[in-house]
């Protein structure tokens, strides 16, 4: 921000964006490219009212964040459904190594204030998936001990799966 510049910060940001767009409109030899469709400027008022999806997370109102997180959890549940028909050991490995970590970045980047109930839905979906893999006949409900074992690290005899609702406040503060 230049103190002698009489333009508003929004006007300055727009001018900077236009300069960057013109720099990238010419043929570049450094291999860098710019996706102009993803370039935009938002005011704080705009972010509060309309929100914005950026870098794999969402900035905006509680309702917008709830809708965004529900969409991500729906995709997560779809992944779990695709894994379910596989043999048990590969299914568990894919669940632990691929599906479960797919939501972890959101714990750090998404403001989860007032979203605890949605994170519980993700926990429940993960536990139901593991219950189906662990069952041999009728599908029994996991008791509290079995639920604790799912989140216990592998080196301590657990399955090493995340408990999203327990991690949420700590992950956000650590980032």
Backbone as CSV, one residue per row, in Angstrom:
resi,resn,N_x,N_y,N_z,CA_x,CA_y,CA_z,C_x,C_y,C_z
1,UNK,0.845,-1.183,0.000,0.000,0.000,0.000,0.879,1.232,0.000
2,UNK,0.715,2.060,-0.977,1.481,3.285,-1.113,0.667,4.437,-0.524
3,UNK,1.225,5.144,0.469,0.486,6.223,1.141,0.161,7.382,0.189
4,UNK,0.994,7.603,-0.828,0.754,8.708,-1.756,-0.259,8.357,-2.825
5,UNK,-0.592,7.087,-2.937,-1.567,6.652,-3.928,-2.956,7.042,-3.441
6,UNK,-3.701,7.764,-4.261,-5.020,8.252,-3.852,-6.127,7.248,-4.143
7,UNK,-5.777,6.136,-4.778,-6.795,5.118,-5.058,-7.114,4.340,-3.790
8,UNK,-8.327,3.785,-3.743,-8.709,2.948,-2.609,-7.938,1.634,-2.692
9,UNK,-7.832,0.910,-1.577,-7.147,-0.391,-1.634,-7.774,-1.342,-2.650
10,UNK,-9.089,-1.297,-2.812,-9.743,-2.150,-3.796,-9.334,-1.757,-5.215
11,UNK,-9.256,-0.454,-5.489,-8.805,0.007,-6.804,-7.350,-0.392,-7.048
12,UNK,-6.519,-0.308,-6.019,-5.120,-0.705,-6.140,-5.007,-2.200,-6.422
13,UNK,-5.818,-2.981,-5.728,-5.792,-4.431,-5.950,-6.225,-4.770,-7.365
14,UNK,-7.250,-4.072,-7.864,-7.715,-4.305,-9.228,-6.639,-3.927,-10.237
15,UNK,-5.953,-2.827,-10.006,-4.875,-2.403,-10.901,-3.734,-3.425,-10.889
16,UNK,-3.403,-3.947,-9.718,-2.358,-4.964,-9.612,-2.767,-6.236,-10.357
17,UNK,-4.008,-6.657,-10.182,-4.493,-7.845,-10.885,-4.443,-7.631,-12.399
18,UNK,-4.823,-6.464,-12.863,-4.769,-6.167,-14.303,-3.324,-6.208,-14.807
19,UNK,-2.386,-5.688,-14.020,-0.983,-5.721,-14.416,-0.466,-7.165,-14.487
20,UNK,-0.849,-8.001,-13.512,-0.438,-9.408,-13.520,-1.035,-10.122,-14.726
21,UNK,-2.307,-9.855,-15.020,-2.952,-10.481,-16.185,-2.236,-10.096,-17.473
22,UNK,-1.851,-8.827,-17.590,-1.160,-8.408,-18.820,0.225,-9.039,-18.905
23,UNK,0.910,-9.196,-17.775,2.217,-9.857,-17.776,2.095,-11.306,-18.241
24,UNK,1.028,-11.965,-17.861,0.858,-13.363,-18.218,0.185,-13.555,-19.579
25,UNK,-0.318,-12.476,-20.178,-0.979,-12.605,-21.482,0.033,-12.777,-22.619
26,UNK,1.284,-12.357,-22.392,2.316,-12.547,-23.407,2.905,-13.946,-23.291
27,UNK,3.555,-14.392,-24.344,4.196,-15.709,-24.350,5.334,-15.711,-23.342
28,UNK,5.297,-16.651,-22.406,6.315,-16.716,-21.354,7.284,-17.845,-21.648
29,UNK,8.540,-17.615,-21.304,9.566,-18.638,-21.509,9.924,-19.362,-20.214
30,UNK,9.358,-18.905,-19.079,9.714,-19.524,-17.798,8.815,-20.700,-17.428
31,UNK,7.817,-21.001,-18.259,6.950,-22.140,-18.003,5.780,-21.848,-17.083
32,UNK,5.689,-20.641,-16.550,4.586,-20.293,-15.663,3.344,-19.944,-16.471
33,UNK,2.190,-20.266,-15.924,0.933,-19.881,-16.567,-0.029,-19.396,-15.494
34,UNK,-1.032,-18.689,-15.904,-2.019,-18.126,-14.993,-3.400,-18.464,-15.516
35,UNK,-4.218,-19.049,-14.657,-5.598,-19.335,-15.033,-6.429,-18.105,-14.689
36,UNK,-6.688,-17.289,-15.684,-7.393,-16.019,-15.493,-8.781,-16.254,-14.904
37,UNK,-9.424,-17.374,-15.245,-10.774,-17.657,-14.747,-10.784,-17.812,-13.226
38,UNK,-9.658,-18.146,-12.636,-9.604,-18.327,-11.185,-9.125,-17.076,-10.451
39,UNK,-8.882,-16.003,-11.158,-8.399,-14.778,-10.547,-9.569,-13.846,-10.245
40,UNK,-9.670,-13.424,-9.010,-10.742,-12.497,-8.642,-10.347,-11.739,-7.386
41,UNK,-11.051,-10.662,-7.149,-10.837,-9.840,-5.964,-12.152,-9.790,-5.216
42,UNK,-12.080,-9.981,-3.906,-13.285,-9.965,-3.083,-13.103,-8.974,-1.942
43,UNK,-14.156,-8.253,-1.647,-14.142,-7.392,-0.466,-14.522,-8.244,0.739
44,UNK,-14.229,-7.749,1.932,-14.596,-8.470,3.147,-16.111,-8.626,3.246
45,UNK,-16.851,-7.615,2.847,-18.309,-7.695,2.882,-18.807,-8.780,1.933
46,UNK,-18.173,-8.866,0.763,-18.533,-9.891,-0.216,-18.255,-11.284,0.336
47,UNK,-17.118,-11.462,0.991,-16.777,-12.769,1.569,-17.743,-13.143,2.681
48,UNK,-18.125,-12.162,3.495,-19.060,-12.454,4.585,-20.433,-12.861,4.044
49,UNK,-20.878,-12.226,2.987,-22.227,-12.514,2.485,-22.258,-13.670,1.486
50,UNK,-21.304,-13.718,0.564,-21.338,-14.735,-0.494,-20.333,-15.863,-0.296
51,UNK,-19.272,-15.600,0.432,-18.250,-16.609,0.641,-17.424,-16.859,-0.610
52,UNK,-16.415,-17.723,-0.455,-15.530,-18.019,-1.570,-14.806,-19.327,-1.305
53,UNK,-14.772,-20.199,-2.297,-13.990,-21.422,-2.205,-12.597,-21.100,-2.722
54,UNK,-11.601,-21.363,-1.882,-10.236,-21.021,-2.246,-9.269,-22.039,-1.655
55,UNK,-8.343,-22.525,-2.457,-7.300,-23.459,-2.035,-7.859,-24.678,-1.297
56,UNK,-8.963,-25.202,-1.788,-9.530,-26.425,-1.231,-10.336,-26.240,0.033
57,UNK,-10.575,-25.006,0.428,-11.391,-24.754,1.612,-12.415,-23.663,1.292
58,UNK,-13.138,-23.217,2.291,-14.192,-22.235,2.065,-14.073,-21.130,3.100
59,UNK,-14.213,-19.910,2.635,-14.233,-18.743,3.511,-15.595,-18.102,3.351
60,UNK,-16.300,-17.890,4.451,-17.600,-17.251,4.348,-18.478,-17.524,5.553
61,UNK,-19.771,-17.399,5.336,-20.754,-17.522,6.407,-20.843,-18.958,6.915
62,UNK,-21.484,-19.120,8.060,-21.660,-20.451,8.641,-22.477,-21.329,7.691
63,UNK,-23.533,-20.775,7.110,-24.357,-21.565,6.186,-23.556,-22.012,4.971
64,UNK,-22.728,-21.135,4.439,-21.883,-21.495,3.302,-20.869,-22.567,3.667
65,UNK,-20.268,-22.434,4.845,-19.299,-23.439,5.301,-19.971,-24.776,5.552
66,UNK,-21.198,-24.741,6.103,-21.945,-25.990,6.339,-22.218,-26.691,5.007
67,UNK,-22.681,-25.944,4.033,-22.984,-26.516,2.719,-21.714,-27.080,2.076
68,UNK,-20.621,-26.345,2.159,-19.345,-26.788,1.596,-18.886,-28.089,2.255
69,UNK,-18.912,-28.138,3.598,-18.457,-29.319,4.317,-19.364,-30.514,4.051
70,UNK,-20.659,-30.290,3.968,-21.577,-31.395,3.637,-21.246,-31.976,2.257
71,UNK,-20.905,-31.126,1.311,-20.517,-31.597,-0.014,-19.247,-32.435,0.036
72,UNK,-18.265,-31.986,0.803,-17.018,-32.746,0.941,-17.263,-34.091,1.623
73,UNK,-18.133,-34.113,2.630,-18.424,-35.362,3.336,-19.221,-36.303,2.446
74,UNK,-20.072,-35.754,1.594,-20.806,-36.604,0.638,-19.818,-37.314,-0.289
75,UNK,-18.811,-36.591,-0.778,-17.782,-37.207,-1.622,-16.986,-38.245,-0.833
76,UNK,-16.727,-37.962,0.437,-16.018,-38.886,1.318,-16.814,-40.186,1.471
77,UNK,-18.112,-40.059,1.707,-18.971,-41.240,1.854,-19.019,-42.027,0.546
78,UNK,-19.029,-41.330,-0.584,-18.998,-42.013,-1.887,-17.716,-42.829,-2.040
79,UNK,-16.589,-42.279,-1.597,-15.317,-43.023,-1.636,-15.413,-44.279,-0.790
80,UNK,-15.982,-44.142,0.409,-16.118,-45.296,1.297,-17.000,-46.376,0.671
81,UNK,-18.051,-45.965,-0.032,-18.941,-46.928,-0.704,-18.223,-47.666,-1.833
82,UNK,-17.358,-46.965,-2.541,-16.612,-47.607,-3.627,-15.578,-48.589,-3.101
83,UNK,-15.057,-48.329,-1.917,-14.058,-49.202,-1.305,-14.707,-50.446,-0.708
84,UNK,-15.930,-50.321,-0.225,-16.605,-51.386,0.531,-16.635,-52.753,-0.157
85,UNK,-16.864,-52.869,-1.472,-16.945,-54.204,-2.086,-15.608,-54.941,-2.191
86,UNK,-14.514,-54.258,-1.956,-13.191,-54.892,-2.069,-12.987,-55.909,-0.938
87,UNK,-12.019,-56.808,-1.098,-11.674,-57.691,0.025,-11.292,-56.856,1.249
88,UNK,-11.475,-57.407,2.415,-11.361,-56.643,3.663,-10.010,-55.957,3.870
89,UNK,-8.930,-56.674,3.678,-7.616,-56.069,3.943,-7.321,-54.907,3.001
90,UNK,-7.475,-55.066,1.684,-7.258,-53.904,0.809,-8.239,-52.767,1.091
91,UNK,-9.466,-53.117,1.431,-10.454,-52.080,1.738,-10.035,-51.283,2.971
92,UNK,-9.553,-51.967,3.990,-9.107,-51.273,5.192,-7.887,-50.407,4.893
93,UNK,-6.959,-50.922,4.108,-5.777,-50.138,3.750,-6.161,-48.885,2.963
94,UNK,-7.068,-49.022,2.005,-7.511,-47.858,1.231,-8.282,-46.869,2.098
95,UNK,-9.087,-47.394,3.011,-9.832,-46.511,3.911,-8.866,-45.709,4.774
96,UNK,-7.897,-46.405,5.348,-6.954,-45.754,6.257,-5.980,-44.834,5.519
97,UNK,-5.511,-45.253,4.354,-4.461,-44.499,3.661,-4.966,-43.460,2.673
98,UNK,-6.172,-43.667,2.136,-6.654,-42.762,1.087,-7.925,-42.001,1.471
99,UNK,-8.943,-42.720,1.876,-10.235,-42.071,2.126,-10.205,-41.207,3.387
100,UNK,-9.785,-41.789,4.511,-9.817,-41.059,5.785,-8.980,-39.773,5.761
101,UNK,-7.768,-39.781,5.196,-6.985,-38.538,5.186,-7.530,-37.446,4.254
102,UNK,-8.486,-37.788,3.394,-8.968,-36.806,2.417,-9.671,-35.612,3.055
103,UNK,-10.084,-35.727,4.307,-10.737,-34.597,4.986,-9.812,-33.869,5.961
104,UNK,-8.629,-34.400,6.189,-7.760,-33.843,7.228,-7.345,-32.397,6.959
105,UNK,-7.118,-32.031,5.694,-6.712,-30.646,5.427,-7.800,-29.658,5.822
106,UNK,-9.067,-30.100,5.742,-10.162,-29.203,6.114,-10.173,-28.914,7.611
107,UNK,-9.682,-29.845,8.412,-9.608,-29.608,9.851,-8.713,-28.420,10.155
108,UNK,-7.674,-28.235,9.343,-6.733,-27.135,9.556,-7.183,-25.844,8.895
109,UNK,-7.849,-25.945,7.756,-8.102,-24.748,6.958,-9.517,-24.204,7.041
110,UNK,-10.478,-25.033,7.361,-11.878,-24.595,7.396,-12.249,-24.175,8.815
111,UNK,-12.810,-22.992,8.949,-13.308,-22.552,10.254,-14.506,-23.428,10.601
112,UNK,-14.315,-24.332,11.553,-15.357,-25.312,11.887,-16.218,-24.900,13.065
113,UNK,-16.191,-23.619,13.404,-17.069,-23.123,14.450,-18.508,-23.411,14.035
114,UNK,-19.265,-24.025,14.909,-20.673,-24.384,14.660,-20.835,-25.479,13.614
115,UNK,-19.797,-26.266,13.332,-19.904,-27.359,12.364,-19.652,-28.721,13.005
116,UNK,-19.650,-28.776,14.322,-19.348,-30.015,15.032,-20.270,-31.162,14.667
117,UNK,-21.551,-30.870,14.453,-22.500,-31.930,14.096,-22.179,-32.546,12.744
118,UNK,-21.647,-31.756,11.834,-21.306,-32.284,10.510,-20.048,-33.149,10.603
119,UNK,-19.089,-32.739,11.432,-17.900,-33.570,11.625,-18.276,-34.904,12.272
120,UNK,-19.287,-34.902,13.135,-19.761,-36.156,13.727,-20.317,-37.088,12.651
121,UNK,-20.964,-36.514,11.639,-21.469,-37.314,10.513,-20.307,-38.005,9.792
122,UNK,-19.203,-37.289,9.615,-18.026,-37.887,8.971,-17.472,-39.011,9.831
123,UNK,-17.397,-38.783,11.146,-16.947,-39.846,12.057,-17.834,-41.074,11.939
124,UNK,-19.147,-40.856,11.968,-20.093,-41.975,11.909,-19.965,-42.747,10.603
125,UNK,-19.796,-42.042,9.500,-19.640,-42.713,8.207,-18.381,-43.578,8.190
126,UNK,-17.306,-43.066,8.749,-16.051,-43.817,8.798,-16.191,-45.052,9.697
127,UNK,-16.810,-44.888,10.853,-17.001,-46.008,11.777,-17.910,-47.059,11.155
128,UNK,-18.994,-46.643,10.507,-19.895,-47.613,9.840,-19.152,-48.410,8.780
129,UNK,-18.298,-47.736,8.034,-17.517,-48.415,7.005,-16.599,-49.469,7.618
130,UNK,-15.930,-49.117,8.702,-15.022,-50.049,9.367,-15.806,-51.189,10.023
131,UNK,-16.988,-50.887,10.553,-17.832,-51.933,11.144,-18.182,-52.985,10.099
132,UNK,-18.515,-52.545,8.904,-18.855,-53.493,7.836,-17.651,-54.356,7.473
133,UNK,-16.470,-53.762,7.479,-15.262,-54.527,7.166,-14.924,-55.525,8.271
134,UNK,-15.245,-55.187,9.506,-14.882,-56.034,10.641,-15.911,-57.125,10.927
135,UNK,-17.101,-57.001,10.382,-18.161,-57.954,10.731,-17.991,-59.275,9.988
136,UNK,-18.442,-60.346,10.618,-18.383,-61.666,10.000,-19.769,-62.224,9.716
137,UNK,-20.764,-61.657,10.278,-22.138,-62.104,10.055,-23.033,-60.888,10.134
138,UNK,-23.878,-60.896,11.161,-24.699,-59.713,11.411,-23.757,-58.562,11.758
139,UNK,-24.158,-57.374,11.438,-23.281,-56.224,11.653,-23.511,-55.629,13.037
140,UNK,-22.688,-56.006,14.026,-22.869,-55.468,15.377,-22.383,-54.021,15.457
141,UNK,-22.959,-53.298,16.376,-22.491,-51.935,16.631,-21.195,-52.001,17.422
142,UNK,-20.267,-51.111,17.120,-19.047,-51.032,17.910,-19.384,-50.437,19.273
143,UNK,-18.857,-51.023,20.335,-19.006,-50.404,21.647,-17.944,-49.308,21.771
144,UNK,-17.929,-48.623,22.905,-17.006,-47.494,23.083,-15.541,-47.930,22.994
145,UNK,-15.235,-49.130,23.498,-13.862,-49.628,23.432,-13.428,-49.832,21.984
146,UNK,-14.300,-50.431,21.190,-13.977,-50.655,19.779,-13.834,-49.330,19.034
147,UNK,-14.670,-48.364,19.367,-14.557,-47.041,18.737,-13.215,-46.399,19.081
148,UNK,-12.784,-46.541,20.322,-11.477,-45.993,20.732,-10.342,-46.682,19.990
149,UNK,-10.473,-47.980,19.774,-9.424,-48.715,19.062,-9.301,-48.266,17.610
150,UNK,-10.381,-47.796,17.019,-10.293,-47.346,15.625,-9.410,-46.115,15.501
151,UNK,-9.381,-45.281,16.532,-8.579,-44.052,16.449,-7.206,-44.184,17.098
152,UNK,-6.960,-45.273,17.755,-5.655,-45.506,18.364,-4.619,-45.725,17.260
153,UNK,-3.420,-45.166,17.389,-2.399,-45.355,16.346,-2.057,-46.831,16.138
154,UNK,-1.613,-47.150,14.940,-1.257,-48.529,14.595,-0.224,-49.111,15.552
155,UNK,0.773,-48.326,15.914,1.841,-48.858,16.760,1.366,-49.217,18.163
156,UNK,0.157,-48.757,18.527,-0.413,-49.110,19.822,-1.541,-50.126,19.692
157,UNK,-1.685,-50.730,18.517,-2.682,-51.770,18.311,-4.014,-51.303,17.780
158,UNK,-4.114,-50.066,17.380,-5.370,-49.545,16.834,-5.376,-49.591,15.321
159,UNK,-6.390,-48.943,14.745,-6.496,-48.887,13.284,-5.916,-47.608,12.701
160,UNK,-5.639,-46.624,13.531,-5.012,-45.393,13.062,-5.917,-44.479,12.263
161,UNK,-7.237,-44.555,12.502,-8.175,-43.700,11.778,-8.418,-42.407,12.551
162,UNK,-8.641,-41.311,11.856,-8.867,-40.045,12.563,-10.269,-39.965,13.162
163,UNK,-10.376,-39.256,14.270,-11.671,-38.875,14.831,-11.799,-37.384,14.554
164,UNK,-12.505,-37.054,13.496,-12.545,-35.678,13.006,-13.048,-34.693,14.050
165,UNK,-14.104,-35.064,14.765,-14.674,-34.115,15.719,-13.731,-33.863,16.898
166,UNK,-12.935,-34.863,17.285,-11.957,-34.641,18.356,-10.771,-33.811,17.876
167,UNK,-10.390,-33.968,16.629,-9.227,-33.261,16.093,-9.516,-31.823,15.682
168,UNK,-10.772,-31.513,15.388,-11.132,-30.221,14.805,-10.568,-29.012,15.554
169,UNK,-10.845,-28.842,16.841,-10.342,-27.614,17.480,-8.813,-27.554,17.550
170,UNK,-8.180,-28.694,17.731,-6.725,-28.704,17.874,-6.027,-28.460,16.528
171,UNK,-6.559,-29.047,15.471,-5.952,-28.878,14.150,-6.055,-27.425,13.695
172,UNK,-7.184,-26.801,13.927,-7.373,-25.417,13.515,-6.415,-24.490,14.249
173,UNK,-6.276,-24.694,15.549,-5.383,-23.841,16.334,-3.930,-24.063,15.982
174,UNK,-3.562,-25.280,15.583,-2.165,-25.565,15.281,-1.715,-25.003,13.942
175,UNK,-2.665,-24.640,13.097,-2.257,-24.169,11.762,-2.113,-22.691,11.671
